[in-house]
PDB file of C-alpha atoms in Angstrom:
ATOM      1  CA  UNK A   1    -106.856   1.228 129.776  1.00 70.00           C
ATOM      2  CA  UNK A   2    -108.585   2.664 132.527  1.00 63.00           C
ATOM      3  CA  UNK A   3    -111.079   5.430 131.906  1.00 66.00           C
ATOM      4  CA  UNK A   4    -111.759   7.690 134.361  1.00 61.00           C
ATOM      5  CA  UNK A   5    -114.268  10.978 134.186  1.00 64.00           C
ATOM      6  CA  UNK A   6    -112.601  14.591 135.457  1.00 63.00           C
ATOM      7  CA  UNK A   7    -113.525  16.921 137.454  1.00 62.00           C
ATOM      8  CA  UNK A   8    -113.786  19.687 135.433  1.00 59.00           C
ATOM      9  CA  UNK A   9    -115.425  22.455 137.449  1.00 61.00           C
ATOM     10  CA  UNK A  10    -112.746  22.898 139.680  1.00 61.00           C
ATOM     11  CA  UNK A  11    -109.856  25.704 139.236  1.00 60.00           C
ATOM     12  CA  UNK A  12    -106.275  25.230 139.804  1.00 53.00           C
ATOM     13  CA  UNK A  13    -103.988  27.933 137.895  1.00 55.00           C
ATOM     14  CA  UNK A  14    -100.279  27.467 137.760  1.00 48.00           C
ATOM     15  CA  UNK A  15     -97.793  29.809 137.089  1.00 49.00           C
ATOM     16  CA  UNK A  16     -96.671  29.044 133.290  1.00 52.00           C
ATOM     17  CA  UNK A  17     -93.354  30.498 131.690  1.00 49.00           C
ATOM     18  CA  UNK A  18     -93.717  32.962 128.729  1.00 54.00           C
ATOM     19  CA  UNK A  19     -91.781  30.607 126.470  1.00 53.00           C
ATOM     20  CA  UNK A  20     -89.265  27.635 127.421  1.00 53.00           C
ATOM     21  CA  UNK A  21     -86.578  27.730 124.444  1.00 58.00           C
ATOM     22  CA  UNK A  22     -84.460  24.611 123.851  1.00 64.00           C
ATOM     23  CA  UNK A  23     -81.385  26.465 123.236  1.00 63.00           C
ATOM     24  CA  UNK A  24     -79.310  28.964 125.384  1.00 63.00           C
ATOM     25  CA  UNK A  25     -81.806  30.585 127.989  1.00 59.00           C
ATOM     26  CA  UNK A  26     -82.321  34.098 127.386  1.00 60.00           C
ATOM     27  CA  UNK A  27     -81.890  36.028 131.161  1.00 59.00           C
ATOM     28  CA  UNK A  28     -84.844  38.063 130.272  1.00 55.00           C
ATOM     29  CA  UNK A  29     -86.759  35.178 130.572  1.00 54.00           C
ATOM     30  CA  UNK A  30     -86.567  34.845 134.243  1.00 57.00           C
ATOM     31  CA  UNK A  31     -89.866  35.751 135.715  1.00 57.00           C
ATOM     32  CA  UNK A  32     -93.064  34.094 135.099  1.00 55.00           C
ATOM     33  CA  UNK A  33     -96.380  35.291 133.889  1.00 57.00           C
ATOM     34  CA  UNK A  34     -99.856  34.040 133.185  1.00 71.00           C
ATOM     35  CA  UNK A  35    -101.406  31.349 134.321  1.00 71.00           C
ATOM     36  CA  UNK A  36    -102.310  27.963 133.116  1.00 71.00           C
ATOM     37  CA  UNK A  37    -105.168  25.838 134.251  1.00 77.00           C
ATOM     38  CA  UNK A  38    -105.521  22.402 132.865  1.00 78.00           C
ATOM     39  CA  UNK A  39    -109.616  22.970 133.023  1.00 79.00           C
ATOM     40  CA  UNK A  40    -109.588  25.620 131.065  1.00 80.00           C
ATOM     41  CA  UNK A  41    -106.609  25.424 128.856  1.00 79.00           C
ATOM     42  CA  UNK A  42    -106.847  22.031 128.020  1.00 80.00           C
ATOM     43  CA  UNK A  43    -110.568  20.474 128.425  1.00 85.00           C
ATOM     44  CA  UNK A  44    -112.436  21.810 125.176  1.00 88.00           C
ATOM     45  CA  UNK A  45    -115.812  19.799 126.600  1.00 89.00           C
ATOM     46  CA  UNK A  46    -116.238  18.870 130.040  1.00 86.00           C
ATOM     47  CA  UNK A  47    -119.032  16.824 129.604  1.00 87.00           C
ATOM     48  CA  UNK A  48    -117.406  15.134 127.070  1.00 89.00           C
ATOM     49  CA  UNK A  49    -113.638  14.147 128.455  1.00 90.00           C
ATOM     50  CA  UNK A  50    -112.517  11.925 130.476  1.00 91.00           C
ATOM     51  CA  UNK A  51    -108.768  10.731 131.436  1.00 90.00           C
ATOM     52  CA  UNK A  52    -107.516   7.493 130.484  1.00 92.00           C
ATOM     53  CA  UNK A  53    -103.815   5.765 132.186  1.00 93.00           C
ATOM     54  CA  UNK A  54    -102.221   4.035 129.233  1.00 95.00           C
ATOM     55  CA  UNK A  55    -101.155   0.372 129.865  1.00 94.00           C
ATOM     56  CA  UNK A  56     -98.509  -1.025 127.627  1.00 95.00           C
ATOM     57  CA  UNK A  57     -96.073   0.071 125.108  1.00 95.00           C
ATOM     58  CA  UNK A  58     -98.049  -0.195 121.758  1.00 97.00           C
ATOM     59  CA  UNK A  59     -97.533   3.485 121.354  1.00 98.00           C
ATOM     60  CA  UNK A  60     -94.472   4.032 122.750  1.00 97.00           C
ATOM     61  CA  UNK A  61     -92.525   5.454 118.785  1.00 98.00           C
ATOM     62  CA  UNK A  62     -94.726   8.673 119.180  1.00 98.00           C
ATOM     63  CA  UNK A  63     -93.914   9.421 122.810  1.00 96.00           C
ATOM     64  CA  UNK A  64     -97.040   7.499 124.356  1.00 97.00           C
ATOM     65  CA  UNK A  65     -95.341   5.373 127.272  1.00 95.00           C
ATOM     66  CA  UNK A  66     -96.885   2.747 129.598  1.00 95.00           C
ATOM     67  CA  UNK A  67     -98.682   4.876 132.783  1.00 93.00           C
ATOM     68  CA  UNK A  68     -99.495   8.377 130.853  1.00 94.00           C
ATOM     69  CA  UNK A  69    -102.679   9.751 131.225  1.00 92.00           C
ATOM     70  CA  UNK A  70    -104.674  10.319 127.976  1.00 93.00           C
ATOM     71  CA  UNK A  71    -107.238  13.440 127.458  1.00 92.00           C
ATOM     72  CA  UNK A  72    -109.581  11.665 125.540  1.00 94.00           C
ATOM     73  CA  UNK A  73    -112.933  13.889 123.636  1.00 94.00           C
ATOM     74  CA  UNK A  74    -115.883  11.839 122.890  1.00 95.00           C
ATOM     75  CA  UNK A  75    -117.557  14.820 121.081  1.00 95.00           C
ATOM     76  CA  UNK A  76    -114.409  15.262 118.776  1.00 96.00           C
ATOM     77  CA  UNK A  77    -115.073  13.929 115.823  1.00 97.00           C
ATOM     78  CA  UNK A  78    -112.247  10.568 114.815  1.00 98.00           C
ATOM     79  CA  UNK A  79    -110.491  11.178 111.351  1.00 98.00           C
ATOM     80  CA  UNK A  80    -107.755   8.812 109.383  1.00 98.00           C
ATOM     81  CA  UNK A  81    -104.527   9.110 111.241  1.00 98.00           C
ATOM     82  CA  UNK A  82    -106.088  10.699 114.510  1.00 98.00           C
ATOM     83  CA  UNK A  83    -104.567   8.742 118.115  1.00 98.00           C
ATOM     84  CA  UNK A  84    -107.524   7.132 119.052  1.00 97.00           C
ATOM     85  CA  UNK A  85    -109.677   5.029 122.321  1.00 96.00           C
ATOM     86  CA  UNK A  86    -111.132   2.040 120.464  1.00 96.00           C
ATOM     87  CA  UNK A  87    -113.713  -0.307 122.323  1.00 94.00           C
ATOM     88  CA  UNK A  88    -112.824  -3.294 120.455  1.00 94.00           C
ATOM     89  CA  UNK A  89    -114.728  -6.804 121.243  1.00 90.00           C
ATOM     90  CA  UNK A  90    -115.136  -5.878 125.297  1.00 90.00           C
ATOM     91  CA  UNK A  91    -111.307  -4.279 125.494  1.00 92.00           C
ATOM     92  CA  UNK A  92    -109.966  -0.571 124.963  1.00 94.00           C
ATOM     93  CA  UNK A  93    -106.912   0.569 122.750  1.00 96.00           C
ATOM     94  CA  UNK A  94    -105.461   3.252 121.930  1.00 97.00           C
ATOM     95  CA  UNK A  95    -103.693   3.384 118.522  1.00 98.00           C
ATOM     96  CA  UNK A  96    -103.672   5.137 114.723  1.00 98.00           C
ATOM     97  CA  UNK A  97    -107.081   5.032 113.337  1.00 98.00           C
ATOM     98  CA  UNK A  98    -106.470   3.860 109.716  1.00 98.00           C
ATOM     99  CA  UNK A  99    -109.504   4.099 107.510  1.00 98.00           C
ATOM    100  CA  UNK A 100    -107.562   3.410 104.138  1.00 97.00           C
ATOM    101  CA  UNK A 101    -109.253   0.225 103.668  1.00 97.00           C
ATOM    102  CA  UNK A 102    -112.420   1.036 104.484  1.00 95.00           C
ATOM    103  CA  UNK A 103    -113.645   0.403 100.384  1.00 96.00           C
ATOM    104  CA  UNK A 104    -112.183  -3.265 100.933  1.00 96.00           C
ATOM    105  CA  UNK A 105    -114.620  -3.905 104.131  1.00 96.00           C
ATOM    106  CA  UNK A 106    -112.349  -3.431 107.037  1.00 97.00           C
ATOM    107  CA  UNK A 107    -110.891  -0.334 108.787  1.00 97.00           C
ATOM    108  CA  UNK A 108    -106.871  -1.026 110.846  1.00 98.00           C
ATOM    109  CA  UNK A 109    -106.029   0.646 114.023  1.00 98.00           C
ATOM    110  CA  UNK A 110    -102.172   0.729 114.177  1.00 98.00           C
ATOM    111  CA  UNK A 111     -99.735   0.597 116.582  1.00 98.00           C
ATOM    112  CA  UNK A 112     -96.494   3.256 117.014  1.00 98.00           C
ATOM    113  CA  UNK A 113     -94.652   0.178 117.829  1.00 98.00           C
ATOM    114  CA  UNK A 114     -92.740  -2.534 115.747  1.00 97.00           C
ATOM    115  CA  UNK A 115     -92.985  -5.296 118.124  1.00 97.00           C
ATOM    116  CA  UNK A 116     -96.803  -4.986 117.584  1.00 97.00           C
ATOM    117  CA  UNK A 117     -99.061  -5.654 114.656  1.00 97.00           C
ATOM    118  CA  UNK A 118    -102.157  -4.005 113.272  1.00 98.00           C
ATOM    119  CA  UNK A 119    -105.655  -4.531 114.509  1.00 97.00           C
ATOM    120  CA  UNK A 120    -107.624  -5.477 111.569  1.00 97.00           C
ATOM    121  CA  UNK A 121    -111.484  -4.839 112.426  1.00 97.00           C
ATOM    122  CA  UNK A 122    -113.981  -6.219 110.448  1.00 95.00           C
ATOM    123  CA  UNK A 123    -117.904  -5.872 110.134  1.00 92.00           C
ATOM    124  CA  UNK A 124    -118.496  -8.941 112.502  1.00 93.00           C
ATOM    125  CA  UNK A 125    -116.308  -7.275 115.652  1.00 94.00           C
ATOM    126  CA  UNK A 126    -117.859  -5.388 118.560  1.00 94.00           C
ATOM    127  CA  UNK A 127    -116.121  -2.240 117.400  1.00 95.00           C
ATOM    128  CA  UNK A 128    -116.478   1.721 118.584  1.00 95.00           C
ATOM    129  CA  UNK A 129    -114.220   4.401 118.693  1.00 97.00           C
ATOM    130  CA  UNK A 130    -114.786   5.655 121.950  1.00 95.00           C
ATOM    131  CA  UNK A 131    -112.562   8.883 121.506  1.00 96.00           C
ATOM    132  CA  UNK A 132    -110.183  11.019 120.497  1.00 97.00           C
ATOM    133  CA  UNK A 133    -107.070  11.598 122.072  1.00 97.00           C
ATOM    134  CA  UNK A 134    -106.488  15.327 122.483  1.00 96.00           C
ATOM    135  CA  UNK A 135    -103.385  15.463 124.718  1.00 94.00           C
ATOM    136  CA  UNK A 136    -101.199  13.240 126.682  1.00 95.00           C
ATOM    137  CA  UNK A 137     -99.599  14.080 130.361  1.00 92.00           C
ATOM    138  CA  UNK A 138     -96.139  12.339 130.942  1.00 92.00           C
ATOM    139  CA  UNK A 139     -94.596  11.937 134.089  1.00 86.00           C
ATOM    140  CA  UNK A 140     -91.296  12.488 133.193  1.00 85.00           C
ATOM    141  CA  UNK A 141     -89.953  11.616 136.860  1.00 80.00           C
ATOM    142  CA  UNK A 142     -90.896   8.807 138.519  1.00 70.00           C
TER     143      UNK A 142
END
């Protein structure tokens, strides 16, 4: 994974859509207010964030595909079952932080994936979790 920091001082508003249904479209829904910019609406602490391009497919069974861009927060604080950046022995992942054997000596981060196993991380591995995933951008065309 590549980790990359923002630019987060800069403003760029985009028209956003009062709600987008997944049903029939509702004709009174055809004009566009509000705006949304990523900086503001999405970046909690600018100091703090910094965008990551996801390379592989461990993730891939909660909707986290090889090339997506990761918002990860280094001030948010990681809890059991939160998508994490790990910084384990020189490499970064992201996967499941599973602390649910932390009282036998070892903590798991878990893939969304079948074809991959768990990382089991012990107290001899170079081990830090670097952040917390807060959102993930998709390019759904490509």
């Amino acid at each position: 994974m590549k980790i990359l920091k923002g630019e987060f001082d800069k403003k760029l508003e985009l028209q956003i859509a009062p709600s987008i249904k997944a049903g029939f479209p509702s004709p009174a829904d055809d004009y566009l207010h509000d705006s949304l910019d990523f900086n503001r609406d999405l970046i909690r602490h600018p100091e703090a964030t910094f965008y990551g391009r996801v390379d592989g497919d461990s993730m891939i069974e909660v909707g986290i595909s090889n090339g997506d861009i990761a918002v990860i927060d280094r001030s948010v604080e990681a809890h059991d079952g939160d998508i994490v950046v790990a910084f384990v022995n020189e490499e970064f992942t992201i996967k499941f932080l599973d602390l649910s054997h932390k009282k036998d000596g070892y903590i798991e981060l878990r893939p969304a994936n079948k074809d991959f196993k768990p990382i089991r991380i012990d107290a001899d591995d170079n081990f830090e979790v670097w952040g917390v995933v807060v959102w993930t951008i998709k390019n759904w065309h490509k």
